[in-house]
Amino acid sequence: MQNNLRAVISPIILICIGLCLSCTGPVEMPRLASLTPLADQPILHPDYTDITLPPNIAPLNFVIENPGEAYFVEISGELGSLIRISSRKPEIRIPLKSWKTLLESNQGKDIRMDMCVKSKTGEWKRLTPVINHVSEDSIDPILVYRRLHPMYYLWQNMGLYQRNLETFSETTLITNNQIEHSCFNCHTFVQNRSETMMMHFRAGQVSGLYVKDGDRHLKINTATDFNKPAAYPSYHPDGKRIAFSINNLGMFFHATGDTREVIDMMSDLVIYDVDKNQITTDIQISHPDYLETFPAWSPDGRALYFCRTNKLTDYTAGSDKDPQLQYNNVRYDLIRIGYNPETGEWGKLETVLSSGECGQSITIPRISPDGHFALVCMADHGNFPVYVRTSDIGMVDLETGYWWKPDINSAQSESYHNWSSTGRWIVFSSKRGTGQLARPHFAHVDKNGQTGKPFVMPQEDPAFYDSFLETYNLPELLTGPVELNAREMIRTMYDNEHIVQATLDSAVTHRNDLAEARTGWYILPY
Amino acid sequence: MIWQKPVQAGTFYPIDWSRMSDKKKIHQLGFWLTIAIFYALLFFHFGVRINPALIFRNQEPVFFTTLRFFHPFAGYAGGLSEYAAAFLSQFFIFRWIGTFVLIALIGGTQALTVYLFSSVTEHKSFRYASFVPAVLLAVMLSHYDFPLATAVGFLVTLNFSGHILRMKNWPFIPLVPILAGMTAFAYYLIAGPYLIFVAISALAIWSARDKSILQKGIMSAVLIVVGFGFPWLLNPALGVMPLDTSYLRWIPRSIPFAWPVVSEMLIGFIILWSVGLFILSQLGKSRISSFARIWTAWPLVLVRALAVIGLAILILTTTLNETAKSRLTIRQYARQRNWDGVLEEIRQHPNVDAISSFHMHRAMYHTGRLGDDMFRYPQNFGIDGLIPLKEDVLFYATEAANFWFEMAHFNEAEHWAHEALTQQGANPWILRRLAEINAIKGNRSMLQSWTTLLDQTLLQRKWADPFKAQLADPTPLKDQPAIKQARAQWIDSDFLIHLNLPEMDFVSLYRRNPENHMAYEYLMAYYLLARQVGWFVNEIEAMRNFPYSRLPMHWEEALLIYMVETKSTDPVFAGFPISVESIQRFNDYQQILTKYGGNRKSAHEELRRKYGGTYWYYLMYSKSNIRMDTGEGVDAFTGATR
């Protein structure tokens, strides 16, 4: 009986294997030299054409969208060996090892991608070659980001992940299904280093500020008589002070165009001293007549940059309209104030770039490691660029005050951005294409602040982004992986008996309006 | 150490009728007859009464055929049983296939219970006991909230338990790593239900022959370390989180089953019965045989068979939550746009909740009966039953998305579809809605994403076809005929959405698009329910924009009230006269009131009997809530006026 069964099954299996082989067998490679390049431009998805790429980036796998029956790609550089890939499918996956060798051999030089597409008649057509430049500047190898569904009112699943940009390896730092689906955000590091980090936990038993300082794990309640829990942090380069803003954010919805919008109704800045466990501020950064937000330290720690606008009632002075209705007139200026880290004294306040001058609302300043440039968001209004499609990345020369929008922007929102440790690469979130889902993009920046064409973070599956519904949030480049023990972090956040209660600097006067202001999100009635 | 052939399960051997005595034949026949009646009753229960399609409607587990979807399930304990349950649940959308799946799970549990018990003792006389887990599982599966992953977990744990009992006499050296591996694997596969396996493993260890006390002690230590240490290792939050986050995951303890503590009873029964059988088997063959003789005595056999059938009937009569079923049926009909079905269900089960009431109004609008019939149906929630506020609708985000989509309020539909996506996961209904919205909004890239995901579903792939056709068409989306038609309903100027005052959206929508009939009808219904007759009358002229042939009946009733209050004598509104019949009914209503000297309380019963389905009665007697903010003519936030 068993033999009979085997006799029937064996040929079937062999036929199946034969069929599979005949379908997936190697594609014949065209003789490239014999084909003249056509004027047809290759359509690559994602668009990895005419870019400057880091010598240590993972393979830029792509899909050739030019129709064809088979595909052939030859990647070559002045030095090193060729990479040849043939495929019946338009997905091109470049072998990691050969790719790395090619990039390392051709630092500072161009690499060329020749592509051929086989027509239905069996004829190979050669497309216009793609030339990309391999920079000599490496990119920081780790990118840390939060991933979640586009958030409206509810959240459910989110996670903090780190991606090795030299490979396709992504590891989970923490997911919120480990902490009863509480929200967390604002992961922040000290100058691209992973040893010290902080992040906020926003709901339930774990609520509070988490600080990892080497081997120390702390849960801190930053709320004092002056302020509710803080947001939008920036680590001082010494790793011992964190600048925060205290915000009163509300979300509302539109009937046409972009669905969501956020308005900040009140905000101020405070400084948390980790060693002293003390919250302090100064009238210049928490003035009752202004909304101050998005602090960012200069790399030398001797200046604090932030964004500021008039209080909302100023926008409707002399009118009986609700001030919140003026949301589309609210624009922020870029401000700088000197700071003496030794004494903690503040210097003079100055406007670096006013919204009146540039006609844009300036938010989320990030200062280049050499202190020369500030990368900012520039939108036609508001304080929440990720929801505003007019938001672009802007560059401000901090020495001359000259500003411009680099050629890295799209018609959709470009928002959260940061510098690599060398200052030669930037990462930013862009919603280009979908308008709804942010993806991390990288661009090269030279010493004059000029940028190369941006490209999306490569994935092993080149069609990955087409059906990936999560949005990438707050991408941060790091020089090394985050050594985070999730168990220790979770234990710390659940341990409310040992929560560190921040004290308020006795020199700071209590302000009722700030202490009572809500922090984080809530939904406005309209 | 001697390798011993594992004890074989006689139960699974073919029945050799020729060797059986007549008494045994009758016993066998009785057993199989009981099985047949029991499962026939269960089939009727789940197929006709419970309806697996409603279980699916309640839980809507997401399932995609891709590795990317599978990957996260492999990353946590119990994830694989959840994945298997999500797969099986997809078939629940077909009522009878779903019933078959449920019966297979119950039958599988019973068969594996027999397998487990037969691993303890070869004596087959106790197999009736296997009905107990089947009955308890059937009770649990009758609850619309019961997670199928638990049932899958029970199957796996029983299977593993049977195996470990059969391996108990294996040599010490291979058995220890096998025990450790099986314990860890069982926990990884199914999470909480692995506790049965741990308990049975303890029984296997201590009932094993040819093992020294030291060896048994080592094996027990291994079991404790792996059984309790492995979950601890896998769950970084253990120790700071309640136990149920890992050790008890997939053991549903908070679901109010029709019978109390059924999940605990099921676990307890399997463990205790196994231990009992083992103790009995230790008493010696003659003792167990004499016990079996009593157990298999005729009257007891009959009692057991009748008890099993009685339990099945008890399941049938006690486990169905009629209210939950009715509400799910209404939601199901609303999804299918079976509006007559919605209204018929409400006629049969008028004890509706706010969401059912919301669907009731949708059904009346879509069947053209809102103005004529809305007060003939239960109106216990007032405006909250017409359009629930955001806090109430949060758990029904898909329905909110559908509602706003029908009203051509596409941004708000997109907003709620995203809330639903976050809350419920990417189920095909949400994906399809988001694809439609993005097609209308002309967002080709997002349309492509939703279509790709629809194409990865198990049973709804075909839903992607029309979107694929739209994407393949080189014509811009906004110029494609079907999309163009939908876009024509879309407003072209923005307003801020007022989540707490949805009638403001109705006003904004229909003033920006005077052809938005649904927004207009809902606005009028809102004013009636909010008892704002003045505002209702202010908008009555706009009915000229729509193809009305007469004043709807409830509108006439409201207008008659208005005429009395304003002492108006002109019964013509928007070119339509109030019907003579309505005027006569109104006069009669007033006469009844007069008959009772204007005493509303005394007149209540007669008015309820004759005019309980009128707006007059609603105005006079309904206790439905009115939102505090419905009294203002101008909205403070948006500046919109009614």
Short mmCIF file of N, CA and C in Angstrom, two decimals, chain A residues 188-242:
data_model
loop_
_atom_site.label_atom_id
_atom_site.label_comp_id
_atom_site.label_asym_id
_atom_site.label_seq_id
_atom_site.Cartn_x
_atom_site.Cartn_y
_atom_site.Cartn_z
N THR A 188 15.04 60.69 22.93
CA THR A 188 16.05 61.71 22.70
C THR A 188 17.41 61.24 23.22
N PHE A 189 18.46 61.58 22.50
CA PHE A 189 19.81 61.15 22.87
C PHE A 189 20.72 62.37 22.97
N VAL A 190 21.93 62.13 23.48
CA VAL A 190 22.89 63.21 23.58
C VAL A 190 23.80 63.16 22.37
N GLN A 191 23.64 64.13 21.48
CA GLN A 191 24.53 64.30 20.33
C GLN A 191 24.88 62.99 19.61
N ASN A 192 23.89 62.31 19.14
CA ASN A 192 24.05 61.09 18.34
C ASN A 192 24.72 59.93 19.07
N ARG A 193 24.81 60.04 20.39
CA ARG A 193 25.40 58.92 21.15
C ARG A 193 24.29 58.15 21.85
N SER A 194 24.46 56.87 21.95
CA SER A 194 23.35 56.05 22.42
C SER A 194 23.39 55.75 23.92
N GLU A 195 24.47 56.15 24.60
CA GLU A 195 24.61 55.75 26.02
C GLU A 195 23.55 56.40 26.90
N THR A 196 23.23 57.63 26.60
CA THR A 196 22.27 58.36 27.43
C THR A 196 21.03 58.63 26.59
N MET A 197 19.88 58.30 27.14
CA MET A 197 18.65 58.56 26.41
C MET A 197 17.51 58.86 27.37
N MET A 198 16.49 59.45 26.82
CA MET A 198 15.26 59.66 27.60
C MET A 198 14.07 59.49 26.67
N MET A 199 12.95 59.19 27.25
CA MET A 199 11.70 59.20 26.50
C MET A 199 10.52 59.36 27.46
N HIS A 200 9.40 59.79 26.90
CA HIS A 200 8.20 60.00 27.71
C HIS A 200 7.26 58.81 27.59
N PHE A 201 6.63 58.48 28.69
CA PHE A 201 5.53 57.54 28.68
C PHE A 201 4.30 58.33 29.09
N ARG A 202 3.20 58.14 28.36
CA ARG A 202 2.13 59.12 28.48
C ARG A 202 0.83 58.65 29.11
N ALA A 203 0.66 57.41 29.38
CA ALA A 203 -0.65 57.02 29.92
C ALA A 203 -0.49 55.84 30.87
N GLY A 204 -1.47 55.73 31.75
CA GLY A 204 -1.51 54.58 32.65
C GLY A 204 -0.44 54.62 33.72
N GLN A 205 -0.18 53.44 34.25
CA GLN A 205 0.72 53.30 35.39
C GLN A 205 2.17 53.72 35.07
N VAL A 206 2.52 53.61 33.80
CA VAL A 206 3.92 53.88 33.43
C VAL A 206 4.20 55.36 33.18
N SER A 207 3.20 56.21 33.28
CA SER A 207 3.37 57.63 32.93
C SER A 207 4.56 58.25 33.63
N GLY A 208 5.34 58.96 32.87
CA GLY A 208 6.48 59.65 33.46
C GLY A 208 7.61 59.78 32.46
N LEU A 209 8.68 60.39 32.90
CA LEU A 209 9.85 60.57 32.06
C LEU A 209 10.86 59.47 32.39
N TYR A 210 11.30 58.75 31.37
CA TYR A 210 12.31 57.71 31.57
C TYR A 210 13.66 58.27 31.16
N VAL A 211 14.64 58.10 32.03
CA VAL A 211 16.00 58.53 31.70
C VAL A 211 16.95 57.34 31.90
N LYS A 212 17.73 57.06 30.86
CA LYS A 212 18.78 56.05 30.97
C LYS A 212 20.10 56.79 30.88
N ASP A 213 20.83 56.76 31.98
CA ASP A 213 22.10 57.47 32.02
C ASP A 213 23.17 56.43 32.31
N GLY A 214 23.75 55.89 31.26
CA GLY A 214 24.68 54.78 31.45
C GLY A 214 23.92 53.58 31.98
N ASP A 215 24.29 53.13 33.19
CA ASP A 215 23.60 51.98 33.78
C ASP A 215 22.44 52.40 34.69
N ARG A 216 22.28 53.70 34.86
CA ARG A 216 21.20 54.18 35.73
C ARG A 216 19.89 54.25 34.96
N HIS A 217 18.79 53.78 35.59
CA HIS A 217 17.46 53.91 34.99
C HIS A 217 16.61 54.71 35.96
N LEU A 218 16.03 55.80 35.49
CA LEU A 218 15.25 56.65 36.38
C LEU A 218 13.87 56.89 35.81
N LYS A 219 12.90 56.94 36.71
CA LYS A 219 11.58 57.41 36.33
C LYS A 219 11.36 58.73 37.05
N ILE A 220 11.09 59.76 36.28
CA ILE A 220 11.03 61.10 36.86
C ILE A 220 9.67 61.72 36.59
N ASN A 221 9.12 62.33 37.60
CA ASN A 221 7.93 63.14 37.40
C ASN A 221 8.39 64.59 37.31
N THR A 222 8.33 65.13 36.11
CA THR A 222 8.85 66.49 35.90
C THR A 222 7.83 67.56 36.25
N ALA A 223 6.63 67.13 36.65
CA ALA A 223 5.60 68.13 37.00
C ALA A 223 5.97 68.80 38.33
N THR A 224 5.87 70.11 38.36
CA THR A 224 6.10 70.86 39.60
C THR A 224 4.99 71.89 39.76
N ASP A 225 5.13 72.74 40.74
CA ASP A 225 4.13 73.80 40.90
C ASP A 225 4.13 74.75 39.71
N PHE A 226 5.23 74.74 38.98
CA PHE A 226 5.33 75.65 37.83
C PHE A 226 4.76 75.02 36.57
N ASN A 227 4.90 73.72 36.46
CA ASN A 227 4.59 73.10 35.16
C ASN A 227 3.99 71.71 35.32
N LYS A 228 3.26 71.31 34.30
CA LYS A 228 2.82 69.92 34.15
C LYS A 228 3.95 69.15 33.45
N PRO A 229 3.81 67.83 33.28
CA PRO A 229 4.88 67.08 32.61
C PRO A 229 5.27 67.71 31.27
N ALA A 230 6.55 67.56 30.96
CA ALA A 230 7.13 68.32 29.85
C ALA A 230 7.14 67.53 28.54
N ALA A 231 7.52 68.23 27.46
CA ALA A 231 7.55 67.60 26.13
C ALA A 231 8.69 68.19 25.31
N TYR A 232 8.82 67.72 24.06
CA TYR A 232 9.81 68.22 23.09
C TYR A 232 11.19 68.45 23.72
N PRO A 233 11.85 67.41 24.16
CA PRO A 233 13.11 67.59 24.89
C PRO A 233 14.32 67.84 23.98
N SER A 234 15.33 68.43 24.57
CA SER A 234 16.63 68.53 23.91
C SER A 234 17.71 68.38 24.99
N TYR A 235 18.57 67.40 24.81
CA TYR A 235 19.65 67.16 25.77
C TYR A 235 20.76 68.19 25.59
N HIS A 236 21.20 68.75 26.69
CA HIS A 236 22.40 69.58 26.64
C HIS A 236 23.58 68.66 26.31
N PRO A 237 24.59 69.16 25.60
CA PRO A 237 25.73 68.28 25.24
C PRO A 237 26.39 67.62 26.44
N ASP A 238 26.27 68.22 27.64
CA ASP A 238 26.90 67.57 28.80
C ASP A 238 26.06 66.39 29.31
N GLY A 239 24.88 66.20 28.77
CA GLY A 239 24.04 65.06 29.15
C GLY A 239 23.42 65.20 30.52
N LYS A 240 23.60 66.35 31.15
CA LYS A 240 23.10 66.51 32.52
C LYS A 240 21.93 67.47 32.59
N ARG A 241 21.62 68.10 31.51
CA ARG A 241 20.48 69.02 31.49
C ARG A 241 19.61 68.72 30.29
N ILE A 242 18.31 68.84 30.50
CA ILE A 242 17.40 68.64 29.37
C ILE A 242 16.48 69.86 29.29
#
